[in-house]
Short mmCIF file of C-alpha atoms in Angstrom, two decimals:
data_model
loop_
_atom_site.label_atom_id
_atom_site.label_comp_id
_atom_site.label_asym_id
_atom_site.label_seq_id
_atom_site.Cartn_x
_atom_site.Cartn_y
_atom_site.Cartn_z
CA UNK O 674 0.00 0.00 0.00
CA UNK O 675 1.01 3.55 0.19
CA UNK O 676 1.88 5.96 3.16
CA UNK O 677 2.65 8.66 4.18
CA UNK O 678 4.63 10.50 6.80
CA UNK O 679 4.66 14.41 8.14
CA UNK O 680 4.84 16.36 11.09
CA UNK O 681 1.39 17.54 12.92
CA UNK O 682 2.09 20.20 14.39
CA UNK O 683 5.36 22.77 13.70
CA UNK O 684 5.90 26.41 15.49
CA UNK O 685 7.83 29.16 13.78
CA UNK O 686 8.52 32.49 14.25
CA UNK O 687 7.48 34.97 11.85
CA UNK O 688 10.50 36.18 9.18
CA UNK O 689 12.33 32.74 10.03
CA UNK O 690 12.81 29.82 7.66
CA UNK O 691 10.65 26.84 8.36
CA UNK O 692 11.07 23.54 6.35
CA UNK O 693 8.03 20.50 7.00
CA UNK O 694 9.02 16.87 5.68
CA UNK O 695 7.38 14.35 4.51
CA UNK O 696 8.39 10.65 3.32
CA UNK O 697 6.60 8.06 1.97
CA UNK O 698 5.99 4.78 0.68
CA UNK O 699 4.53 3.51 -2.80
CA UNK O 700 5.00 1.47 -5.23
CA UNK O 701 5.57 2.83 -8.03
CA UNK O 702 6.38 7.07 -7.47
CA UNK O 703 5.58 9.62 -10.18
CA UNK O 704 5.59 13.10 -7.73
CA UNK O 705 5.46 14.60 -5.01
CA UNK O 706 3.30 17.90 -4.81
CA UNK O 707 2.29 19.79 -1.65
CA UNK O 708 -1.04 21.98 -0.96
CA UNK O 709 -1.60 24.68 1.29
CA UNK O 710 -4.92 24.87 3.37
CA UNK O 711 -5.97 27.83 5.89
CA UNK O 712 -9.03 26.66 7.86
CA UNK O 713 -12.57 26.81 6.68
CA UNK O 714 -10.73 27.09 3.42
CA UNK O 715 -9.68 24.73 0.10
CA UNK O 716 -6.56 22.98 -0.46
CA UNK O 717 -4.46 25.23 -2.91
CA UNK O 718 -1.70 23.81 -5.07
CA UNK O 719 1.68 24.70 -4.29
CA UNK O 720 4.39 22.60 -6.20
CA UNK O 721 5.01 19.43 -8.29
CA UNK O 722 8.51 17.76 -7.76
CA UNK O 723 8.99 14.63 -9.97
CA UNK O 724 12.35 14.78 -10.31
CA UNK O 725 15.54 14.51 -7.73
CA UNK O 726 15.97 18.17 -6.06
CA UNK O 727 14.64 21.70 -4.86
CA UNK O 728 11.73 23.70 -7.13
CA UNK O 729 11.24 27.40 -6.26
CA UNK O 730 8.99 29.30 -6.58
CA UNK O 731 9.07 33.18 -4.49
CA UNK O 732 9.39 32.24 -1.01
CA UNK O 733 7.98 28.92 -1.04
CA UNK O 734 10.54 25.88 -2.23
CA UNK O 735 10.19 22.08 -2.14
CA UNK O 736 13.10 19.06 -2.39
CA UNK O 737 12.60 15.99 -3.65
CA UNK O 738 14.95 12.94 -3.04
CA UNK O 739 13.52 9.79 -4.67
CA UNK O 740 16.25 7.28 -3.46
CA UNK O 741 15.59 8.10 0.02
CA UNK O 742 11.57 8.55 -0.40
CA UNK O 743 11.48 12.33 1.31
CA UNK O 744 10.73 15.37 0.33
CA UNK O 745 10.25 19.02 1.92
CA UNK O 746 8.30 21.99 1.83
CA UNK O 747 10.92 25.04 2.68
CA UNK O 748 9.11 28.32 3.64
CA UNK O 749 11.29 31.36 3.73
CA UNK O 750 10.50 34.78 5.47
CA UNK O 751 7.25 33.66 7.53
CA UNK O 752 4.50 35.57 7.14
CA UNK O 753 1.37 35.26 9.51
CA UNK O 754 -0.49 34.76 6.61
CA UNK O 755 1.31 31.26 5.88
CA UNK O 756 0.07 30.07 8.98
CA UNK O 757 -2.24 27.23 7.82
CA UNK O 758 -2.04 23.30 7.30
CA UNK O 759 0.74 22.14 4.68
CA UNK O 760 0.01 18.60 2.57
CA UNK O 761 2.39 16.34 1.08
CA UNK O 762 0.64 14.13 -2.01
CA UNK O 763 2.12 11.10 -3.64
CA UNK O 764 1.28 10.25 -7.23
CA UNK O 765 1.39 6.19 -8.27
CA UNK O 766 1.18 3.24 -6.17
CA UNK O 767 -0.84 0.36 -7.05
CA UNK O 768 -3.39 2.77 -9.23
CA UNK O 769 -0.82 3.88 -11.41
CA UNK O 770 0.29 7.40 -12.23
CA UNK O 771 -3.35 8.64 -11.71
CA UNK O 772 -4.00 7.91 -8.28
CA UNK O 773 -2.39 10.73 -5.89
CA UNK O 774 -2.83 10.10 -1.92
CA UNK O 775 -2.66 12.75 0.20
CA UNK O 776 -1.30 12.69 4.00
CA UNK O 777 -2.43 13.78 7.07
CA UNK O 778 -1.04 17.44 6.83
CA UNK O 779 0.80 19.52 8.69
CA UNK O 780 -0.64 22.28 10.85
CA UNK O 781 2.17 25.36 11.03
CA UNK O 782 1.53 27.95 13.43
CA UNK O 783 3.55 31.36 12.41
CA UNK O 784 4.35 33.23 16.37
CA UNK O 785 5.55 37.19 16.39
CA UNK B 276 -16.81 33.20 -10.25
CA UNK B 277 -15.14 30.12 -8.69
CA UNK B 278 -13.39 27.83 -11.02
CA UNK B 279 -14.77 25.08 -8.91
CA UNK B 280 -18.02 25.36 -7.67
CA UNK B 281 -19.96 23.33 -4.84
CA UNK B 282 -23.53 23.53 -3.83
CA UNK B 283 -24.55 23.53 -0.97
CA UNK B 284 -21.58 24.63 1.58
CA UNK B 285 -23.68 23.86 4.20
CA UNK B 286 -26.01 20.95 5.29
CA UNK B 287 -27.58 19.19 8.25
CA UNK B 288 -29.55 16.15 7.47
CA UNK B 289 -31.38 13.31 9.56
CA UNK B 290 -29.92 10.10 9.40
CA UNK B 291 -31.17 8.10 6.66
CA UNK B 292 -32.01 10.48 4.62
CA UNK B 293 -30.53 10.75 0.75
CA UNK B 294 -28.58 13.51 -0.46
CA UNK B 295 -26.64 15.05 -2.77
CA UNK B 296 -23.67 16.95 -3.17
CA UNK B 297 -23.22 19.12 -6.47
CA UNK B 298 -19.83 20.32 -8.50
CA UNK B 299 -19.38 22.23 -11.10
CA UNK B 300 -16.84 23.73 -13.01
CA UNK B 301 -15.24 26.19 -15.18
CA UNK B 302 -11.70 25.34 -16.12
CA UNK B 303 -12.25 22.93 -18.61
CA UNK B 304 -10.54 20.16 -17.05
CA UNK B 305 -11.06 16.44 -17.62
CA UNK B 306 -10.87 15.00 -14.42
CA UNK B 307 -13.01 14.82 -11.43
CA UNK B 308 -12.66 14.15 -7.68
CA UNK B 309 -14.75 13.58 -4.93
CA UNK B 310 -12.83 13.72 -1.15
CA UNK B 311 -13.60 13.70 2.49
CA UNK B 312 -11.92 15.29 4.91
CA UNK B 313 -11.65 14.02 8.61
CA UNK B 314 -9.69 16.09 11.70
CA UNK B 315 -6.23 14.28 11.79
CA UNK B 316 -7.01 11.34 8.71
CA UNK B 317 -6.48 14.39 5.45
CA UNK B 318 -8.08 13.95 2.82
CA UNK B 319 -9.50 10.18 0.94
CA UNK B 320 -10.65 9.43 -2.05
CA UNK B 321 -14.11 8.48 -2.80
CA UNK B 322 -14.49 8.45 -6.45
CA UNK B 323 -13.36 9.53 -9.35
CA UNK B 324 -14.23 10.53 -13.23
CA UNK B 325 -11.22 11.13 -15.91
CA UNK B 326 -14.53 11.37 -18.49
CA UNK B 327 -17.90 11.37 -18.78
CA UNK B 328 -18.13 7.66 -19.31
CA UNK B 329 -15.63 6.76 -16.52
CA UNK B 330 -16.35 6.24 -12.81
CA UNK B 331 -14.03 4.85 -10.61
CA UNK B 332 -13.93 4.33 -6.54
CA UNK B 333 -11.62 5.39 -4.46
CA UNK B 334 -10.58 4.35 -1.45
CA UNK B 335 -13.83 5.25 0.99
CA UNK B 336 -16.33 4.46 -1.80
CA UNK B 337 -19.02 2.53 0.32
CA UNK B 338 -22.19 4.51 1.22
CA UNK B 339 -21.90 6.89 -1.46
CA UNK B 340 -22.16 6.90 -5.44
CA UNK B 341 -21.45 9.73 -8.34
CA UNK B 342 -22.88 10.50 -11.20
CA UNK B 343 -20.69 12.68 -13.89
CA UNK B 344 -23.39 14.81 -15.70
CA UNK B 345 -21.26 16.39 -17.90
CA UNK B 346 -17.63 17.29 -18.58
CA UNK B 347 -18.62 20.43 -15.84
CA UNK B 348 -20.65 18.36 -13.56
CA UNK B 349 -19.69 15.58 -11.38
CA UNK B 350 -22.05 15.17 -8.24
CA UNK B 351 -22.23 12.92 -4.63
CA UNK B 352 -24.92 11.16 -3.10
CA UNK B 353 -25.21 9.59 -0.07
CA UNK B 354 -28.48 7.31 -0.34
CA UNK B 355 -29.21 6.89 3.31
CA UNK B 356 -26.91 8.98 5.22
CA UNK B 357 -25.03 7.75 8.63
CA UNK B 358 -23.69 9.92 11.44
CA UNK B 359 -20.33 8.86 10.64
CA UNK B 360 -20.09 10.27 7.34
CA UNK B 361 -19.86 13.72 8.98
CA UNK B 362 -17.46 15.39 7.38
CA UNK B 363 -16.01 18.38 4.68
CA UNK B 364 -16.37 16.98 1.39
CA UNK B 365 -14.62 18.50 -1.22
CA UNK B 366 -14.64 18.03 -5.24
CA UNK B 367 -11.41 18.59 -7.10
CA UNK B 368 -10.35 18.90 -10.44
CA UNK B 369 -7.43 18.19 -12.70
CA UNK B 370 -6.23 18.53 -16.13
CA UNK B 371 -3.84 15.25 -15.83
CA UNK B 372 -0.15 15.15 -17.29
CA UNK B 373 1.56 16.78 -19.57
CA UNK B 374 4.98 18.73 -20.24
CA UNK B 375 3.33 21.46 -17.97
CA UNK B 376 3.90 19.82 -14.31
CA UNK B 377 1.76 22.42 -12.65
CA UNK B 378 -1.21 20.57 -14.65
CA UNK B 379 -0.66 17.47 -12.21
CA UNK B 380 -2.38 20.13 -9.29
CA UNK B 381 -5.97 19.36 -8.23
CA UNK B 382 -8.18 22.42 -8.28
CA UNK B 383 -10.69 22.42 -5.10
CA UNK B 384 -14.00 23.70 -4.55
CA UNK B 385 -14.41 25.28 -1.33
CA UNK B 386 -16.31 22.36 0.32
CA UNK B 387 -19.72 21.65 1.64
CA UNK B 388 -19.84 20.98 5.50
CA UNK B 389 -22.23 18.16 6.01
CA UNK B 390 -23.93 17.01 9.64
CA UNK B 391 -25.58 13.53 9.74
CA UNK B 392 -27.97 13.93 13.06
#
């Protein structure tokens, strides 16, 4: 089967770097994308990593190591704003390159 | 307008009762998703539609059923509805692979909170 694995809770303090992790195991790996959620509100895309290392994109970045199954989300100058739940999501396992399983999230909390 | 659409945000229903969730949507995309989302379990699949003609479960299928309307439309039912399927429901969308990788992210609707009583 597939899982899974990420912090639930992390604390940070606003303008500091904060990086969540996330490994997993499938059978069969496409990607590895993340999604931001505030609550009350919709998951919202962040990245796509399918290939071996770091994708930036403004402050937000995310790693991908396939050999060791982990990848991260790296936030940079923490804004209150980015305080909110963080998801890592696997594409493949046994459903092939079209099933994507999400995991259990993290909840970051952004402090003055 | 919303790109992804979902009707009604809010429910409370009796238990036993059949209802349905609705999704629409505007970006053209292919593919259809149905979730649930439980405190502390993230979000499972419960079905989805890469077409019109396709259905497929996911991984919480049992007690509900889809039907895909139209490219747009892609709704849930529950057809006798159970305390325990309390829960944020949310539809997604996606446009599936190609040299773009940002078209492997899901578009979600903003949810509809249901209460089985």
């Amino acid at each position: 089967g597939q899982s899974l694995e990420q912090p639930s809770e992390v604390t940070a303090v606003e303008g500091a770097i904060v990086q969540i992790n996330c490994t997993y195991q499938t059978s069969g790996f496409y990607g590895l994308s993340w999604y931001q959620q505030h609550d009350g509100g919709a998951p919202t895309f962040l990245s796509y990593n399918a290939l071996d290392g770091l994708e930036e994109t403004g402050r937000f970045s995310s790693f991908l190591s396939r050999s060791d199954s982990y990848g991260y989300l790296l936030l940079q100058e923490l804004q209150m704003k980015d305080s909110a739940s963080y998801f890592c999501a696997v594409r493949g396992g046994p459903g092939g390159y079209q099933k994507v399983t999400f995991g259990t999230g993290t909840k970051l909390q952004v402090i003055p | 307008d919303a790109d992804v659409t979902q009707t009604p945000r809010n429910r409370i229903t009796k238990t036993g009762k059949r209802i349905m969730l609705e999704c629409s949507q505007t970006k053209g995309h292919d593919r259809m998703y149905w979730y649930r989302q439980d405190p502390g379990l993230g979000l499972r699949l419960i079905y989805y539609s890469f077409d019109v003609k396709d259905i497929n479960k996911g991984e919480i299928s049992d007690g509900y059923s889809v039907s895909r309307q139209a490219q747009a439309k892609f709704s849930l039912s529950l057809e006798s509805a159970i305390p325990n399927q309390t829960a944020l429901y949310f539809c997604a969308t996606s446009a599936g692979g190609s040299a773009d990788k940002y078209n492997y992210g899901y578009t979600f609707g903003s949810g509809t909170r249901l209460t089985v009583v």
